[in-house]
CSV table of C-alpha atoms and ligand atoms in Angstrom, one decimal:
chain,number,residue,atom,x,y,z
A,22,MET,CA,83.1,112.8,61.8
A,23,ILE,CA,83.8,109.2,60.8
A,24,PHE,CA,87.2,107.9,61.7
A,25,ARG,CA,89.0,105.2,59.8
A,26,SER,CA,89.8,102.2,61.9
A,27,PHE,CA,92.3,99.4,61.3
A,28,SER,CA,92.1,95.6,61.6
A,29,LYS,CA,91.8,94.2,65.1
A,30,ILE,CA,94.6,92.1,66.6
A,31,THR,CA,93.7,89.5,69.2
A,32,VAL,CA,96.3,87.8,71.4
A,33,ARG,CA,96.5,85.6,74.4
A,34,SER,CA,99.1,85.5,77.1
A,35,PRO,CA,99.7,82.9,79.9
A,36,THR,CA,100.5,83.9,83.5
A,37,ASN,CA,103.4,82.6,85.5
A,38,ILE,CA,104.1,81.5,89.0
A,39,ALA,CA,107.4,82.4,90.6
A,40,LEU,CA,109.2,79.7,92.6
A,41,VAL,CA,112.0,82.2,93.4
A,42,LYS,CA,110.2,85.5,94.0
A,43,TYR,CA,110.7,89.0,92.7
A,44,TRP,CA,110.1,91.3,95.7
A,45,GLY,CA,111.7,94.8,95.8
A,46,LYS,CA,113.0,97.2,93.1
A,47,THR,CA,116.2,99.1,92.6
A,48,ASN,CA,114.4,101.4,90.1
A,49,GLU,CA,110.6,101.9,90.3
A,50,GLU,CA,110.3,103.7,86.9
A,51,LEU,CA,111.9,100.8,85.1
A,52,ASN,CA,110.8,98.0,87.4
A,53,LEU,CA,114.4,96.8,87.8
A,54,PRO,CA,114.3,94.1,90.5
A,55,MET,CA,116.5,93.7,93.5
A,56,ASN,CA,117.1,90.1,92.6
A,57,SER,CA,116.8,87.6,89.8
A,58,SER,CA,113.7,85.3,89.9
A,59,LEU,CA,112.6,82.1,88.4
A,60,SER,CA,109.1,81.0,87.4
A,61,LEU,CA,107.0,78.3,85.7
A,62,THR,CA,104.7,79.5,83.0
A,63,VAL,CA,101.1,78.3,83.7
A,64,ASP,CA,99.4,76.4,80.8
A,65,ILE,CA,98.0,79.0,78.4
A,66,ASP,CA,94.9,76.7,77.9
A,67,GLN,CA,94.1,77.0,81.6
A,68,PHE,CA,94.7,80.6,82.7
A,69,TYR,CA,95.1,83.4,80.3
A,70,THR,CA,94.5,87.0,79.4
A,71,GLN,CA,93.0,87.6,76.0
A,72,THR,CA,93.5,91.1,74.6
A,73,SER,CA,92.3,92.7,71.4
A,74,ILE,CA,93.9,95.9,70.1
A,75,GLN,CA,92.5,98.2,67.5
A,76,LEU,CA,94.3,101.3,66.2
A,77,SER,CA,92.1,104.2,64.9
A,78,GLU,CA,92.5,107.6,63.3
A,79,ASN,CA,90.7,109.0,66.3
A,80,ASN,CA,93.7,109.8,68.6
A,81,LYS,CA,91.9,108.8,71.8
A,82,ASP,CA,92.9,105.8,73.8
A,83,ARG,CA,90.5,103.5,75.5
A,84,LEU,CA,90.7,100.5,77.8
A,85,VAL,CA,88.0,98.0,78.6
A,86,LEU,CA,89.0,95.6,81.3
A,87,ASN,CA,86.9,92.5,82.0
A,88,LYS,CA,84.0,94.3,80.1
A,89,GLN,CA,84.2,97.5,82.2
A,90,GLU,CA,85.7,100.9,81.1
A,91,ALA,CA,89.0,101.3,83.0
A,92,GLU,CA,91.7,103.9,83.3
A,93,MET,CA,94.8,103.9,81.1
A,94,THR,CA,97.2,103.9,84.0
A,95,GLY,CA,100.8,105.1,84.0
A,96,ARG,CA,102.1,101.5,83.8
A,97,ILE,CA,100.1,100.9,80.6
A,98,TYR,CA,101.4,104.1,79.1
A,99,ARG,CA,105.0,103.1,79.9
A,100,VAL,CA,104.5,100.1,77.6
A,101,VAL,CA,102.5,102.0,75.0
A,102,ASN,CA,105.0,104.9,74.8
A,103,THR,CA,108.0,102.6,74.6
A,104,LEU,CA,106.5,100.6,71.7
A,105,LYS,CA,105.4,103.9,70.1
A,106,SER,CA,109.0,105.0,70.2
A,107,TYR,CA,110.0,102.0,68.0
A,108,SER,CA,107.0,102.6,65.6
A,109,THR,CA,106.3,104.9,62.7
A,110,PRO,CA,105.2,108.6,63.0
A,111,ASP,CA,101.9,107.5,61.4
A,112,ASN,CA,101.3,104.9,64.1
A,113,ILE,CA,102.3,107.2,66.9
A,114,ARG,CA,99.4,109.5,66.0
A,115,LYS,CA,96.8,106.7,66.1
A,116,GLY,CA,94.5,106.1,69.0
A,117,ILE,CA,94.6,102.6,70.7
A,118,GLU,CA,91.5,100.7,71.8
A,119,ILE,CA,92.3,97.9,74.2
A,120,GLU,CA,89.9,95.2,75.3
A,121,SER,CA,91.3,92.8,77.8
A,122,GLU,CA,89.8,89.9,79.7
A,123,ASN,CA,91.1,87.4,82.2
A,124,ASN,CA,89.6,83.9,82.4
A,125,PHE,CA,90.5,83.8,86.1
A,126,PRO,CA,90.0,86.1,89.2
A,127,THR,CA,91.7,89.5,88.6
A,128,ALA,CA,94.1,90.7,91.2
A,129,ALA,CA,93.5,87.8,93.7
A,130,GLY,CA,97.2,87.1,93.8
A,131,MET,CA,97.0,85.2,90.5
A,132,ALA,CA,99.4,87.2,88.6
A,133,SER,CA,96.8,88.8,86.4
A,134,SER,CA,99.1,91.8,85.9
A,135,ALA,CA,101.7,89.4,84.5
A,136,SER,CA,99.5,87.9,81.8
A,137,GLY,CA,97.7,91.3,81.3
A,138,LEU,CA,100.8,93.4,80.6
A,139,ALA,CA,102.4,90.6,78.6
A,140,ALA,CA,99.3,90.4,76.4
A,141,LEU,CA,99.2,94.2,75.9
A,142,THR,CA,102.9,94.3,75.0
A,143,PHE,CA,102.7,91.4,72.6
A,144,GLY,CA,99.4,92.6,71.0
A,145,LEU,CA,100.6,96.2,70.5
A,146,SER,CA,103.9,95.0,69.0
A,147,LYS,CA,101.8,93.1,66.5
A,148,ALA,CA,99.5,96.0,65.8
A,149,TYR,CA,102.5,98.2,65.2
A,150,ASN,CA,104.1,95.4,63.1
A,151,LEU,CA,107.4,95.6,65.2
A,152,ASP,CA,110.1,93.1,64.7
A,153,LEU,CA,111.3,92.6,68.3
A,154,SER,CA,112.5,89.3,69.9
A,155,SER,CA,110.7,87.7,72.8
A,156,GLU,CA,113.6,88.8,75.1
A,157,GLU,CA,113.3,92.4,73.9
A,158,LEU,CA,109.5,92.3,74.4
A,159,SER,CA,110.0,90.9,77.9
A,160,GLY,CA,111.9,94.1,78.8
A,161,VAL,CA,109.1,96.2,77.5
A,162,ALA,CA,106.4,94.2,79.4
A,163,ARG,CA,108.6,94.6,82.6
A,164,LEU,CA,108.1,98.4,82.4
A,165,GLY,CA,104.3,97.7,82.9
A,166,SER,CA,104.7,95.0,85.6
A,167,GLY,CA,107.9,93.3,86.6
A,168,SER,CA,106.5,89.8,86.7
A,169,ALA,CA,105.0,90.2,83.2
A,170,CYS,CA,108.4,89.8,81.6
A,171,ARG,CA,108.5,86.1,82.6
A,172,SER,CA,105.3,85.3,80.7
A,173,PHE,CA,107.1,85.7,77.4
A,174,PHE,CA,108.3,82.1,77.4
A,175,GLY,CA,106.9,78.7,78.1
A,176,GLY,CA,108.5,76.3,80.5
A,177,VAL,CA,111.0,77.4,83.2
A,178,VAL,CA,112.0,81.0,83.0
A,179,GLU,CA,114.6,83.2,84.6
A,180,TRP,CA,114.4,87.0,84.9
A,181,THR,CA,117.8,88.5,85.4
A,182,ALA,CA,118.4,91.4,87.8
A,183,ALA,CA,120.5,94.1,86.2
A,184,ASP,CA,121.1,97.8,86.5
A,185,SER,CA,119.8,98.9,83.1
A,186,HIS,CA,116.6,98.6,81.1
A,187,GLY,CA,118.3,96.7,78.2
A,188,LYS,CA,119.8,94.1,80.4
A,189,SER,CA,117.0,93.1,82.8
A,190,LEU,CA,115.2,90.6,80.6
A,191,ALA,CA,113.6,87.2,80.9
A,192,LYS,CA,114.9,84.1,79.1
A,193,GLN,CA,113.8,80.4,79.0
A,194,LEU,CA,115.9,78.0,81.0
A,195,HIS,CA,114.1,74.8,80.0
A,196,PRO,CA,111.1,74.2,77.6
A,197,SER,CA,108.1,72.5,79.1
A,198,GLU,CA,108.9,69.3,77.3
A,199,TYR,CA,112.1,69.1,79.4
A,200,TRP,CA,110.1,67.9,82.4
A,201,ASP,CA,106.7,66.9,81.1
A,202,ASP,CA,105.2,65.5,84.2
A,203,LEU,CA,105.4,68.6,86.4
A,204,ARG,CA,101.9,69.8,87.3
A,205,LEU,CA,100.4,72.7,89.2
A,206,LEU,CA,97.2,72.8,91.3
A,207,VAL,CA,95.7,76.1,92.0
A,208,ILE,CA,93.4,76.3,95.0
A,209,LEU,CA,91.0,79.2,95.1
A,210,THR,CA,90.6,80.1,98.8
A,211,ASP,CA,89.3,83.6,98.1
A,212,LEU,CA,88.0,85.5,95.0
A,213,GLU,CA,88.2,89.0,96.3
A,214,LYS,CA,90.5,91.6,94.8
A,215,LYS,CA,93.5,92.2,97.0
A,216,LYS,CA,93.6,95.3,99.1
A,217,VAL,CA,97.3,96.2,98.8
A,218,SER,CA,98.9,95.9,95.4
A,219,SER,CA,102.4,94.3,95.1
A,220,THR,CA,103.7,97.6,93.8
A,221,LYS,CA,102.6,99.4,97.0
A,222,ALA,CA,103.6,96.6,99.3
A,223,MET,CA,107.1,96.6,97.8
A,224,ARG,CA,107.6,100.2,99.0
A,225,LEU,CA,107.1,99.2,102.6
A,226,ASN,CA,110.2,97.5,103.8
A,227,GLN,CA,113.4,98.2,101.9
A,228,ARG,CA,115.8,97.0,104.6
A,229,MET,CA,114.3,93.5,105.0
A,230,MET,CA,113.8,93.2,101.2
A,231,LEU,CA,117.5,94.1,100.6
A,232,GLU,CA,118.6,91.5,103.1
A,233,ARG,CA,116.5,88.9,101.5
A,234,SER,CA,117.5,89.7,98.0
A,235,ASN,CA,121.2,90.1,98.7
A,236,GLU,CA,121.8,87.2,101.0
A,237,ARG,CA,119.1,84.5,100.7
A,238,VAL,CA,117.8,84.7,97.2
A,239,PRO,CA,121.0,84.4,95.2
A,240,LEU,CA,121.8,81.1,97.0
A,241,ARG,CA,118.3,79.8,96.3
A,242,MET,CA,118.5,80.8,92.6
A,243,LYS,CA,121.7,78.8,92.3
A,244,GLU,CA,120.3,75.8,94.0
A,245,ILE,CA,117.0,75.8,92.2
A,246,LYS,CA,118.7,76.0,88.8
A,247,GLN,CA,120.8,73.1,89.8
A,248,GLY,CA,117.6,71.3,91.0
A,249,PHE,CA,116.1,71.8,87.5
A,250,ALA,CA,119.4,70.7,85.8
A,251,ASP,CA,119.4,67.5,88.0
A,252,LYS,CA,115.6,67.1,87.8
A,253,SER,CA,115.6,66.9,91.6
A,254,PHE,CA,112.0,67.5,92.5
A,255,GLU,CA,112.8,67.4,96.2
A,256,LYS,CA,115.3,70.2,96.0
A,257,ILE,CA,113.0,72.4,93.9
A,258,ALA,CA,110.1,71.8,96.2
A,259,ARG,CA,112.1,72.6,99.3
A,260,ILE,CA,113.4,75.9,97.9
A,261,THR,CA,110.0,76.8,96.5
A,262,MET,CA,108.4,76.5,100.0
A,263,GLU,CA,111.3,78.3,101.7
A,264,GLU,CA,111.0,81.1,99.2
A,265,SER,CA,107.2,81.5,99.7
A,266,ASP,CA,107.6,81.5,103.5
A,267,ASP,CA,110.5,84.0,103.3
A,268,LEU,CA,108.5,86.3,101.0
A,269,HIS,CA,105.5,86.3,103.4
A,270,TYR,CA,107.7,86.7,106.4
A,271,VAL,CA,109.2,89.9,104.9
A,272,ILE,CA,105.8,91.2,103.9
A,273,GLU,CA,104.2,90.4,107.3
A,274,ASN,CA,107.0,92.0,109.3
A,275,ALA,CA,107.3,95.3,107.4
A,276,ASP,CA,106.9,98.5,109.4
A,277,LYS,CA,103.4,98.6,107.9
A,278,PRO,CA,102.6,94.8,107.8
A,279,VAL,CA,100.5,93.4,105.1
A,280,LYS,CA,98.8,90.0,105.3
A,281,TYR,CA,98.1,88.3,102.0
A,282,LEU,CA,97.5,84.7,103.4
A,283,ASN,CA,94.2,83.8,105.0
A,284,ALA,CA,93.3,81.0,107.5
A,285,ARG,CA,92.6,78.6,104.6
A,286,SER,CA,96.0,79.3,103.1
A,287,GLU,CA,97.6,78.4,106.4
A,288,GLU,CA,95.5,75.2,106.6
A,289,ILE,CA,96.6,74.2,103.1
A,290,LYS,CA,100.3,74.8,103.9
A,291,ASN,CA,99.9,72.4,106.8
A,292,ILE,CA,98.2,69.8,104.7
A,293,ILE,CA,101.1,69.9,102.2
A,294,LYS,CA,103.6,69.7,105.1
A,295,ARG,CA,101.9,66.6,106.4
A,296,PHE,CA,101.7,65.1,102.8
A,297,ASN,CA,105.4,65.6,102.5
A,298,SER,CA,106.3,63.3,105.4
A,299,PRO,CA,108.3,61.2,104.9
A,300,GLY,CA,109.2,62.1,101.2
A,301,VAL,CA,108.7,65.6,99.6
A,302,ARG,CA,106.2,65.2,96.8
A,303,ALA,CA,104.5,68.6,96.6
A,304,ALA,CA,105.3,72.3,97.2
A,305,TYR,CA,103.1,75.2,98.0
A,306,THR,CA,103.8,78.7,96.9
A,307,PHE,CA,101.9,82.0,97.3
A,308,ASP,CA,102.4,85.2,95.4
A,309,ALA,CA,100.8,88.4,96.8
A,310,GLY,CA,97.5,86.7,97.5
A,311,PRO,CA,95.8,83.8,99.5
A,312,ASN,CA,95.5,81.3,96.6
A,313,PRO,CA,98.2,78.7,96.6
A,314,PHE,CA,99.8,77.1,93.6
A,315,ILE,CA,100.9,73.6,94.5
A,316,LEU,CA,103.7,72.1,92.4
A,317,THR,CA,103.8,68.3,92.1
A,318,ARG,CA,104.4,65.5,89.6
A,319,LYS,CA,101.8,63.6,87.6
A,320,GLN,CA,102.7,60.4,89.4
A,321,ASP,CA,101.8,62.0,92.8
A,322,MET,CA,98.7,63.9,91.6
A,323,ARG,CA,96.1,61.2,92.6
A,324,ASP,CA,97.5,60.9,96.2
A,325,LEU,CA,97.7,64.6,96.5
A,326,LEU,CA,94.1,65.1,95.4
A,327,GLU,CA,92.8,62.4,97.7
A,328,THR,CA,94.7,64.0,100.6
A,329,LEU,CA,93.4,67.5,99.7
A,330,LEU,CA,89.8,66.4,99.1
A,331,SER,CA,89.7,64.7,102.5
A,332,GLN,CA,90.4,68.0,104.1
A,333,ILE,CA,89.3,70.9,101.9
A,334,LYS,CA,85.6,71.2,101.0
A,335,LEU,CA,84.2,72.0,97.5
A,336,SER,CA,80.6,73.2,97.1
A,337,THR,CA,80.0,71.1,94.0
A,338,GLU,CA,82.0,68.6,92.0
A,339,ASN,CA,82.2,71.1,89.1
A,340,ASP,CA,84.6,73.1,91.3
A,341,LEU,CA,87.2,70.4,90.7
A,342,LYS,CA,88.9,70.9,87.3
A,343,VAL,CA,91.5,68.2,87.0
A,344,SER,CA,92.8,65.8,84.4
A,345,GLU,CA,90.6,63.1,83.0
A,346,ASP,CA,92.2,60.2,84.9
A,347,PHE,CA,90.7,61.3,88.2
A,348,ASP,CA,87.3,59.8,88.7
A,349,LYS,CA,85.0,62.6,89.9
A,350,LYS,CA,82.6,60.0,91.3
A,351,LEU,CA,85.2,59.5,94.1
A,352,ILE,CA,84.9,63.0,95.4
A,353,LYS,CA,82.0,62.3,97.7
A,354,ASN,CA,84.0,59.4,99.3
A,355,PHE,CA,86.7,61.8,100.4
A,356,GLN,CA,84.7,64.8,101.3
A,357,ALA,CA,82.8,63.4,104.3
A,358,LYS,CA,85.1,64.9,106.9
A,359,ALA,CA,86.5,67.8,104.9
A,360,GLU,CA,86.3,71.1,106.8
A,361,VAL,CA,88.2,73.9,105.0
A,362,PRO,CA,85.8,75.5,102.4
A,363,VAL,CA,87.4,76.6,99.1
A,364,TYR,CA,86.0,77.8,95.7
A,365,GLY,CA,87.8,75.5,93.4
A,366,ILE,CA,90.8,73.3,92.5
A,367,ILE,CA,92.3,73.6,89.1
A,368,GLU,CA,95.0,71.5,87.6
A,369,SER,CA,97.4,72.9,85.1
A,370,LYS,CA,100.4,71.7,83.1
A,371,ILE,CA,103.4,74.0,82.4
A,372,SER,CA,102.8,76.1,79.4
A,373,LYS,CA,104.6,75.2,76.1
A,374,THR,CA,104.4,78.7,75.0
A,375,GLY,CA,104.4,82.4,75.9
A,376,PRO,CA,101.9,84.9,74.2
A,377,ILE,CA,100.3,83.7,71.0
A,378,LEU,CA,98.4,85.5,68.2
A,379,ILE,CA,94.8,84.4,68.0
A,380,HIS,CA,93.9,86.5,64.9
B,6,DP6,C1,104.8,88.3,94.7
B,6,DP6,O1,105.0,92.1,89.1
B,6,DP6,O2,102.9,92.5,90.3
B,6,DP6,O3,104.1,87.9,92.5
B,6,DP6,O4,106.3,95.1,89.1
B,6,DP6,O5,105.0,96.5,90.8
B,6,DP6,O6,103.8,95.3,88.9
B,6,DP6,P1,105.0,95.3,89.8
B,6,DP6,O7,104.8,94.0,90.7
B,6,DP6,P2,104.3,92.5,90.3
B,6,DP6,O8,104.9,91.7,91.6
B,6,DP6,C2,104.9,90.4,91.6
B,6,DP6,C3,105.4,89.9,93.0
B,6,DP6,C4,105.1,88.4,93.3
B,6,DP6,C5,106.4,87.6,93.0
B,6,DP6,C6,106.7,87.3,91.6
B,6,DP6,O9,105.9,87.2,90.7
B,6,DP6,O10,108.0,87.1,91.4
């Protein structure tokens, strides 16, 4: 039998890095978070998931993830079924073929589920021709993976904690142009897939998570939003590091402790702490994985790179992907005494945009 297929939609979504973290849920079905969170969207030209979606008369669904057949999991069906419920009876019957690929290591704590679920949500809404706002789509993506909702906007993004599906949405606080010289450096300390997913780890320590999200996080949300309003880098950097340390304290002290950071992650934390004396010019933050995102400003990038390169070791100069103005010929000068091996350093701006249609 020959089935009719429909035109293929291809989209791309950026990932995001939380400065104030989402950790803990009040409703696991809907991924309603215990606390509001705040993130920066990572430049879509640097890290992205690209997803193609094709509808077909064959009512079978299929997922190919990074070129391998993969299971259509419950979280994917939560997104698919929600978008189907807004679509036409004709579309509901059609099968969905999804091909998705990350241009960065999957599940190594680099928010691949965020860009992946945001791309799926955006792509399927286009394939179904739905007229939904970015805020509404953020809520649908949240059903697949909480942090995915924050990938729907460029710049600085807030995801609000609320007690119902329709209210817990993401919104943009500032576009990327608001603070053009913010930069991120991602340091790859490990490329392995993580052993415990965030979803599972969030089930492990409700009491400590609640304390964190009721007492400490609301204060930090208020302060960091003020920090962005005042463009106070020092305030933002301090809260970012406090938040990352707090998150990993809670994770590592659960009844069943999980350790996402490795020895190299700890070394990098120490390098940043030393770099910040006397003035705070950079902040580290780790999601559920060992690879830090380091926030800094363009004016401090050269100093930061020189400091890092004198202590962390790259195998080749191609592992350094930074802006044009840093002269790669200098790498050798700095690496003589570097001891901490890493797989790469990648510079990124803050993304101007959320998901985009490629064709
Ligand atoms: C540490 O969004 O991956 O990155 O909602 O269960 O899919 P699920 O979890 P996920 O958790 C992300 C946690 C975090 C912090 C953050 O991104 O805010």
